[in-house]
Structure formats: C-alpha cells, structure tokens
Amino acid sequence: TPNTPALNGIVDSKNKTLTIKVRCLLATADAPQELHSLAYVYAAQIDNMVCQPSIQSDVPASRMYGTKIMNVDHFKVFGCDAYALIEEGKRGKLQSTAIPGIFVGWSRQYNAYKILLPKTLEVIISRNVQFNETSFEILQQAKSKIMQTAQDRMVPDEDTEYEVESIKDQRKRNGRVQYLVYWKGYRTPT
C-alpha cells in the first residue's frame, strides 16, 4: 500500500536478490553491463520458477499461472552461443540453415527463446535453437559493438534539432529564466 515504508524491506530484499543474480549472469558470460536489462528479465523469470521460502516453499509462477508443474527445460546459460534455425522459405538453397546469436532469455508469451543477433543487435524470438552452453565466443566478438551502440544511444547527436511544441511554465532561478517545455513527439515536459 502507498506510504507504508515498513513494507519497502520486502521489495528491497527482492531487488537485492535479483541484482545478485544479474551480476552472476553477466559475470559468468563475461557480458557487458549494457545487457543488464535483458539479464534482469531473465533473472526474474528464473526467480519466479524456483521455490521461495517466503511463500511456504511454493513456486511463484505456479501461483500466478495456476499450474502445479513447472517446466524449466528452457533454462539455458545466459550469453551462451545460440544458433537459430532459418526457415526454408527465408533462406536460399545453399545458404546456412542457422543464424548465430547470443542467448538472452525466454519469451513466455511465445514459448520460445530470445536470441540477440550480433550483426544487427536485434533480439529475435525462435523456438528452433541449438545451444553451446559452454561457449561465449559470439558474445565476446559482439561485445565491443554492444558497448559502442549503447554509448551512441546515450550521447545525443550534436546535429539533432528538437522542436518545441509548447511552453507550459516558466520560473526565475538564480537570475536566469527556466522554461518547462513540451517537445514535439514527447509526452512529458522537461
């Protein structure tokens, strides 16, 4: 409930648990920090599929989805080499039958694996995947590209122009006028 700081301990504890799991996932694969959001989602999925002492050693996912049997066959080593099958209609006769990628999670919605493609850094979802859970070569080859792409997204391009949609408010602080602006294409003012 709102304004109940006594309950924050439960959330803080769960967040700490997930953070530790994410650190382990990233460290095991020697993955860059930039993959932390994908690792957090996967860590939460793992956490929801294992017994929790706080709920009488029950599995959270069984309570959420009403099933007693949990299938953990789809658990793989985060960041390992993965080879997703390219369907026959999407490849030529002499082209490779699989596309190399990096395992980054599981899609419950599609009941399939999430694979990060190193060339485009796009996450695809595929059911037909072969794994080499002891190899992280594809991740190591794509590591610098992942880090560079994340850095490029953080730093705005100096040539980018933004259009003001409206000025909501203004104030004077330390002798300077500051404006609360709605930018065109954005929902919240800055």
mmCIF file of C-alpha atoms in Angstrom:
data_model
loop_
_atom_site.group_PDB
_atom_site.id
_atom_site.type_symbol
_atom_site.label_atom_id
_atom_site.label_comp_id
_atom_site.label_asym_id
_atom_site.label_seq_id
_atom_site.Cartn_x
_atom_site.Cartn_y
_atom_site.Cartn_z
ATOM 1 C CA THR A 1 0.000 0.000 0.000
ATOM 2 C CA PRO A 2 1.157 3.586 -0.544
ATOM 3 C CA ASN A 3 3.056 5.393 2.207
ATOM 4 C CA THR A 4 3.990 2.185 4.044
ATOM 5 C CA PRO A 5 7.782 2.302 4.362
ATOM 6 C CA ALA A 6 7.743 -0.789 6.582
ATOM 7 C CA LEU A 7 6.958 -2.890 3.503
ATOM 8 C CA ASN A 8 9.864 -1.499 1.484
ATOM 9 C CA GLY A 9 12.124 -4.086 3.101
ATOM 10 C CA ILE A 10 10.438 -6.877 1.146
ATOM 11 C CA VAL A 11 10.908 -5.041 -2.150
ATOM 12 C CA ASP A 12 14.474 -4.059 -1.295
ATOM 13 C CA SER A 13 15.289 -7.659 -0.420
ATOM 14 C CA LYS A 14 13.854 -8.996 -3.700
ATOM 15 C CA ASN A 15 15.666 -6.288 -5.672
ATOM 16 C CA LYS A 16 18.936 -7.210 -3.956
ATOM 17 C CA THR A 17 18.353 -10.898 -4.772
ATOM 18 C CA LEU A 18 17.706 -10.118 -8.438
ATOM 19 C CA THR A 19 20.728 -7.810 -8.617
ATOM 20 C CA ILE A 20 22.978 -10.562 -7.266
ATOM 21 C CA LYS A 21 21.593 -12.994 -9.860
ATOM 22 C CA VAL A 22 22.129 -10.446 -12.648
ATOM 23 C CA ARG A 23 25.723 -9.919 -11.547
ATOM 24 C CA CYS A 24 26.258 -13.681 -11.678
ATOM 25 C CA LEU A 25 24.647 -13.987 -15.130
ATOM 26 C CA LEU A 26 26.786 -11.172 -16.545
ATOM 27 C CA ALA A 27 29.984 -12.371 -14.839
ATOM 28 C CA THR A 28 29.578 -15.988 -15.967
ATOM 29 C CA ALA A 29 29.273 -14.918 -19.595
ATOM 30 C CA ASP A 30 31.750 -12.026 -19.223
ATOM 31 C CA ALA A 31 28.929 -9.984 -20.760
ATOM 32 C CA PRO A 32 28.962 -6.189 -20.939
ATOM 33 C CA GLN A 33 26.909 -4.191 -18.425
ATOM 34 C CA GLU A 34 24.819 -2.940 -21.333
ATOM 35 C CA LEU A 35 22.955 -6.275 -21.357
ATOM 36 C CA HIS A 36 21.748 -5.727 -17.785
ATOM 37 C CA SER A 37 18.088 -5.130 -18.713
ATOM 38 C CA LEU A 38 17.871 -8.457 -20.563
ATOM 39 C CA ALA A 39 19.683 -10.159 -17.681
ATOM 40 C CA TYR A 40 17.233 -8.658 -15.128
ATOM 41 C CA VAL A 41 14.239 -10.024 -17.041
ATOM 42 C CA TYR A 42 15.823 -13.480 -17.280
ATOM 43 C CA ALA A 43 16.840 -13.418 -13.587
ATOM 44 C CA ALA A 44 13.247 -12.556 -12.622
ATOM 45 C CA GLN A 45 11.958 -15.433 -14.755
ATOM 46 C CA ILE A 46 14.362 -17.836 -13.052
ATOM 47 C CA ASP A 47 13.433 -16.456 -9.630
ATOM 48 C CA ASN A 48 9.729 -16.969 -10.352
ATOM 49 C CA MET A 49 10.306 -20.604 -11.358
ATOM 50 C CA VAL A 50 12.130 -21.783 -8.222
ATOM 51 C CA CYS A 51 10.833 -22.461 -4.699
ATOM 52 C CA GLN A 52 10.586 -19.455 -2.382
ATOM 53 C CA PRO A 53 10.760 -19.921 1.408
ATOM 54 C CA SER A 54 8.668 -16.766 1.931
ATOM 55 C CA ILE A 55 5.629 -18.454 0.340
ATOM 56 C CA GLN A 56 5.855 -21.826 2.120
ATOM 57 C CA SER A 57 8.426 -23.161 -0.397
ATOM 58 C CA ASP A 58 5.946 -22.780 -3.234
ATOM 59 C CA VAL A 59 6.883 -21.659 -6.745
ATOM 60 C CA PRO A 60 5.659 -18.092 -7.531
ATOM 61 C CA ALA A 61 4.869 -18.945 -11.157
ATOM 62 C CA SER A 62 2.607 -21.811 -10.077
ATOM 63 C CA ARG A 63 0.577 -19.371 -8.004
ATOM 64 C CA MET A 64 0.493 -16.759 -10.773
ATOM 65 C CA TYR A 65 -0.470 -19.110 -13.590
ATOM 66 C CA GLY A 66 -2.359 -21.791 -11.633
ATOM 67 C CA THR A 67 -0.248 -24.734 -12.731
ATOM 68 C CA LYS A 68 1.435 -27.202 -10.408
ATOM 69 C CA ILE A 69 4.107 -28.453 -12.822
ATOM 70 C CA MET A 70 6.838 -26.019 -13.799
ATOM 71 C CA ASN A 71 8.949 -26.781 -16.866
ATOM 72 C CA VAL A 72 12.494 -25.474 -16.532
ATOM 73 C CA ASP A 73 13.867 -27.185 -19.647
ATOM 74 C CA HIS A 74 14.116 -23.782 -21.340
ATOM 75 C CA PHE A 75 16.671 -22.514 -18.805
ATOM 76 C CA LYS A 76 19.974 -22.003 -20.601
ATOM 77 C CA VAL A 77 23.216 -20.245 -19.718
ATOM 78 C CA PHE A 78 22.803 -16.501 -20.259
ATOM 79 C CA GLY A 79 25.081 -15.190 -23.036
ATOM 80 C CA CYS A 80 25.943 -18.595 -24.467
ATOM 81 C CA ASP A 81 26.252 -19.247 -28.193
ATOM 82 C CA ALA A 82 22.906 -19.951 -29.852
ATOM 83 C CA TYR A 83 22.071 -20.926 -33.410
ATOM 84 C CA ALA A 84 18.513 -20.121 -34.500
ATOM 85 C CA LEU A 85 17.092 -22.077 -37.423
ATOM 86 C CA ILE A 86 16.299 -20.042 -40.534
ATOM 87 C CA GLU A 87 13.067 -21.396 -42.021
ATOM 88 C CA GLU A 88 13.269 -22.800 -45.543
ATOM 89 C CA GLY A 89 11.195 -20.018 -47.102
ATOM 90 C CA LYS A 90 13.526 -17.356 -45.684
ATOM 91 C CA ARG A 91 16.826 -18.740 -46.974
ATOM 92 C CA GLY A 92 18.317 -19.841 -50.245
ATOM 93 C CA LYS A 93 19.112 -23.400 -51.181
ATOM 94 C CA LEU A 94 22.842 -23.049 -50.478
ATOM 95 C CA GLN A 95 22.649 -20.603 -47.572
ATOM 96 C CA SER A 96 23.330 -21.527 -43.978
ATOM 97 C CA THR A 97 20.427 -23.171 -42.156
ATOM 98 C CA ALA A 98 21.063 -21.312 -38.883
ATOM 99 C CA ILE A 99 21.915 -17.780 -37.814
ATOM 100 C CA PRO A 100 24.404 -17.368 -34.952
ATOM 101 C CA GLY A 101 23.318 -15.374 -31.941
ATOM 102 C CA ILE A 102 23.543 -14.906 -28.196
ATOM 103 C CA PHE A 103 21.020 -16.397 -25.767
ATOM 104 C CA VAL A 104 19.467 -13.572 -23.701
ATOM 105 C CA GLY A 105 16.268 -15.050 -22.308
ATOM 106 C CA TRP A 106 12.954 -16.779 -22.687
ATOM 107 C CA SER A 107 9.673 -15.446 -24.063
ATOM 108 C CA ARG A 108 6.779 -16.865 -22.063
ATOM 109 C CA GLN A 109 4.348 -15.203 -24.474
ATOM 110 C CA TYR A 110 5.662 -17.136 -27.494
ATOM 111 C CA ASN A 111 7.064 -20.121 -25.577
ATOM 112 C CA ALA A 112 10.363 -19.531 -27.373
ATOM 113 C CA TYR A 113 13.937 -18.335 -26.850
ATOM 114 C CA LYS A 114 15.185 -14.741 -27.119
ATOM 115 C CA ILE A 115 18.307 -14.530 -29.248
ATOM 116 C CA LEU A 116 20.410 -11.382 -29.728
ATOM 117 C CA LEU A 117 21.806 -11.179 -33.251
ATOM 118 C CA PRO A 118 25.388 -9.843 -33.135
ATOM 119 C CA LYS A 119 25.315 -8.137 -36.558
ATOM 120 C CA THR A 120 22.179 -6.023 -36.014
ATOM 121 C CA LEU A 121 21.853 -6.211 -32.196
ATOM 122 C CA GLU A 122 18.217 -7.127 -32.770
ATOM 123 C CA VAL A 123 16.507 -9.595 -30.431
ATOM 124 C CA ILE A 124 14.626 -12.294 -32.293
ATOM 125 C CA ILE A 125 12.339 -14.943 -30.862
ATOM 126 C CA SER A 126 12.716 -18.516 -32.066
ATOM 127 C CA ARG A 127 11.649 -21.968 -30.918
ATOM 128 C CA ASN A 128 14.155 -23.847 -33.073
ATOM 129 C CA VAL A 129 17.505 -23.103 -31.482
ATOM 130 C CA GLN A 130 20.658 -25.133 -30.826
ATOM 131 C CA PHE A 131 22.871 -24.060 -27.915
ATOM 132 C CA ASN A 132 26.503 -24.401 -26.960
ATOM 133 C CA GLU A 133 26.192 -23.578 -23.265
ATOM 134 C CA THR A 134 29.943 -23.783 -22.661
ATOM 135 C CA SER A 135 30.910 -21.270 -25.352
ATOM 136 C CA PHE A 136 30.609 -17.482 -25.283
ATOM 137 C CA GLU A 137 32.590 -16.747 -28.464
ATOM 138 C CA ILE A 138 29.773 -14.957 -30.290
ATOM 139 C CA LEU A 139 29.203 -12.692 -27.272
ATOM 140 C CA GLN A 140 32.906 -11.883 -26.997
ATOM 141 C CA GLN A 141 33.055 -10.999 -30.697
ATOM 142 C CA ALA A 142 29.999 -8.722 -30.383
ATOM 143 C CA LYS A 143 30.976 -7.178 -27.033
ATOM 144 C CA SER A 144 32.584 -4.010 -28.386
ATOM 145 C CA LYS A 145 29.686 -3.422 -30.803
ATOM 146 C CA ILE A 146 27.155 -3.798 -27.972
ATOM 147 C CA MET A 147 29.061 -1.323 -25.807
ATOM 148 C CA GLN A 148 29.552 1.176 -28.650
ATOM 149 C CA THR A 149 25.895 1.052 -29.682
ATOM 150 C CA ALA A 150 24.785 1.665 -26.103
ATOM 151 C CA GLN A 151 27.192 4.597 -25.827
ATOM 152 C CA ASP A 152 25.943 6.084 -29.101
ATOM 153 C CA ARG A 153 22.349 5.913 -27.867
ATOM 154 C CA MET A 154 23.249 7.715 -24.647
ATOM 155 C CA VAL A 155 25.008 10.670 -26.242
ATOM 156 C CA PRO A 156 22.691 12.853 -28.312
ATOM 157 C CA ASP A 157 23.861 13.771 -31.768
ATOM 158 C CA GLU A 158 25.048 17.404 -31.819
ATOM 159 C CA ASP A 159 23.286 17.992 -35.132
ATOM 160 C CA THR A 160 19.912 16.783 -33.842
ATOM 161 C CA GLU A 161 17.320 19.516 -33.636
ATOM 162 C CA TYR A 162 14.305 19.376 -31.343
ATOM 163 C CA GLU A 163 11.087 21.252 -31.993
ATOM 164 C CA VAL A 164 9.206 22.928 -29.154
ATOM 165 C CA GLU A 165 5.507 22.072 -29.134
ATOM 166 C CA SER A 166 4.565 24.422 -26.293
ATOM 167 C CA ILE A 167 5.939 26.138 -23.200
ATOM 168 C CA LYS A 168 3.931 25.098 -20.163
ATOM 169 C CA ASP A 169 5.523 27.259 -17.472
ATOM 170 C CA GLN A 170 8.473 29.468 -16.641
ATOM 171 C CA ARG A 171 10.316 30.479 -13.474
ATOM 172 C CA LYS A 172 13.283 32.565 -12.476
ATOM 173 C CA ARG A 173 16.059 30.826 -10.569
ATOM 174 C CA ASN A 174 19.459 32.333 -9.729
ATOM 175 C CA GLY A 175 18.746 35.243 -12.032
ATOM 176 C CA ARG A 176 18.046 33.004 -15.029
ATOM 177 C CA VAL A 177 14.715 32.203 -16.636
ATOM 178 C CA GLN A 178 13.911 28.482 -16.887
ATOM 179 C CA TYR A 179 11.132 27.060 -19.048
ATOM 180 C CA LEU A 180 9.028 23.918 -18.707
ATOM 181 C CA VAL A 181 8.827 22.762 -22.310
ATOM 182 C CA TYR A 182 6.769 20.179 -24.200
ATOM 183 C CA TRP A 183 8.924 18.884 -27.049
ATOM 184 C CA LYS A 184 7.247 17.744 -30.235
ATOM 185 C CA GLY A 185 6.914 13.948 -30.193
ATOM 186 C CA TYR A 186 7.421 13.609 -26.422
ATOM 187 C CA ARG A 187 4.699 13.208 -23.789
ATOM 188 C CA THR A 188 6.289 14.667 -20.680
ATOM 189 C CA PRO A 189 7.689 18.191 -20.328
ATOM 190 C CA THR A 190 11.303 18.907 -19.386
#
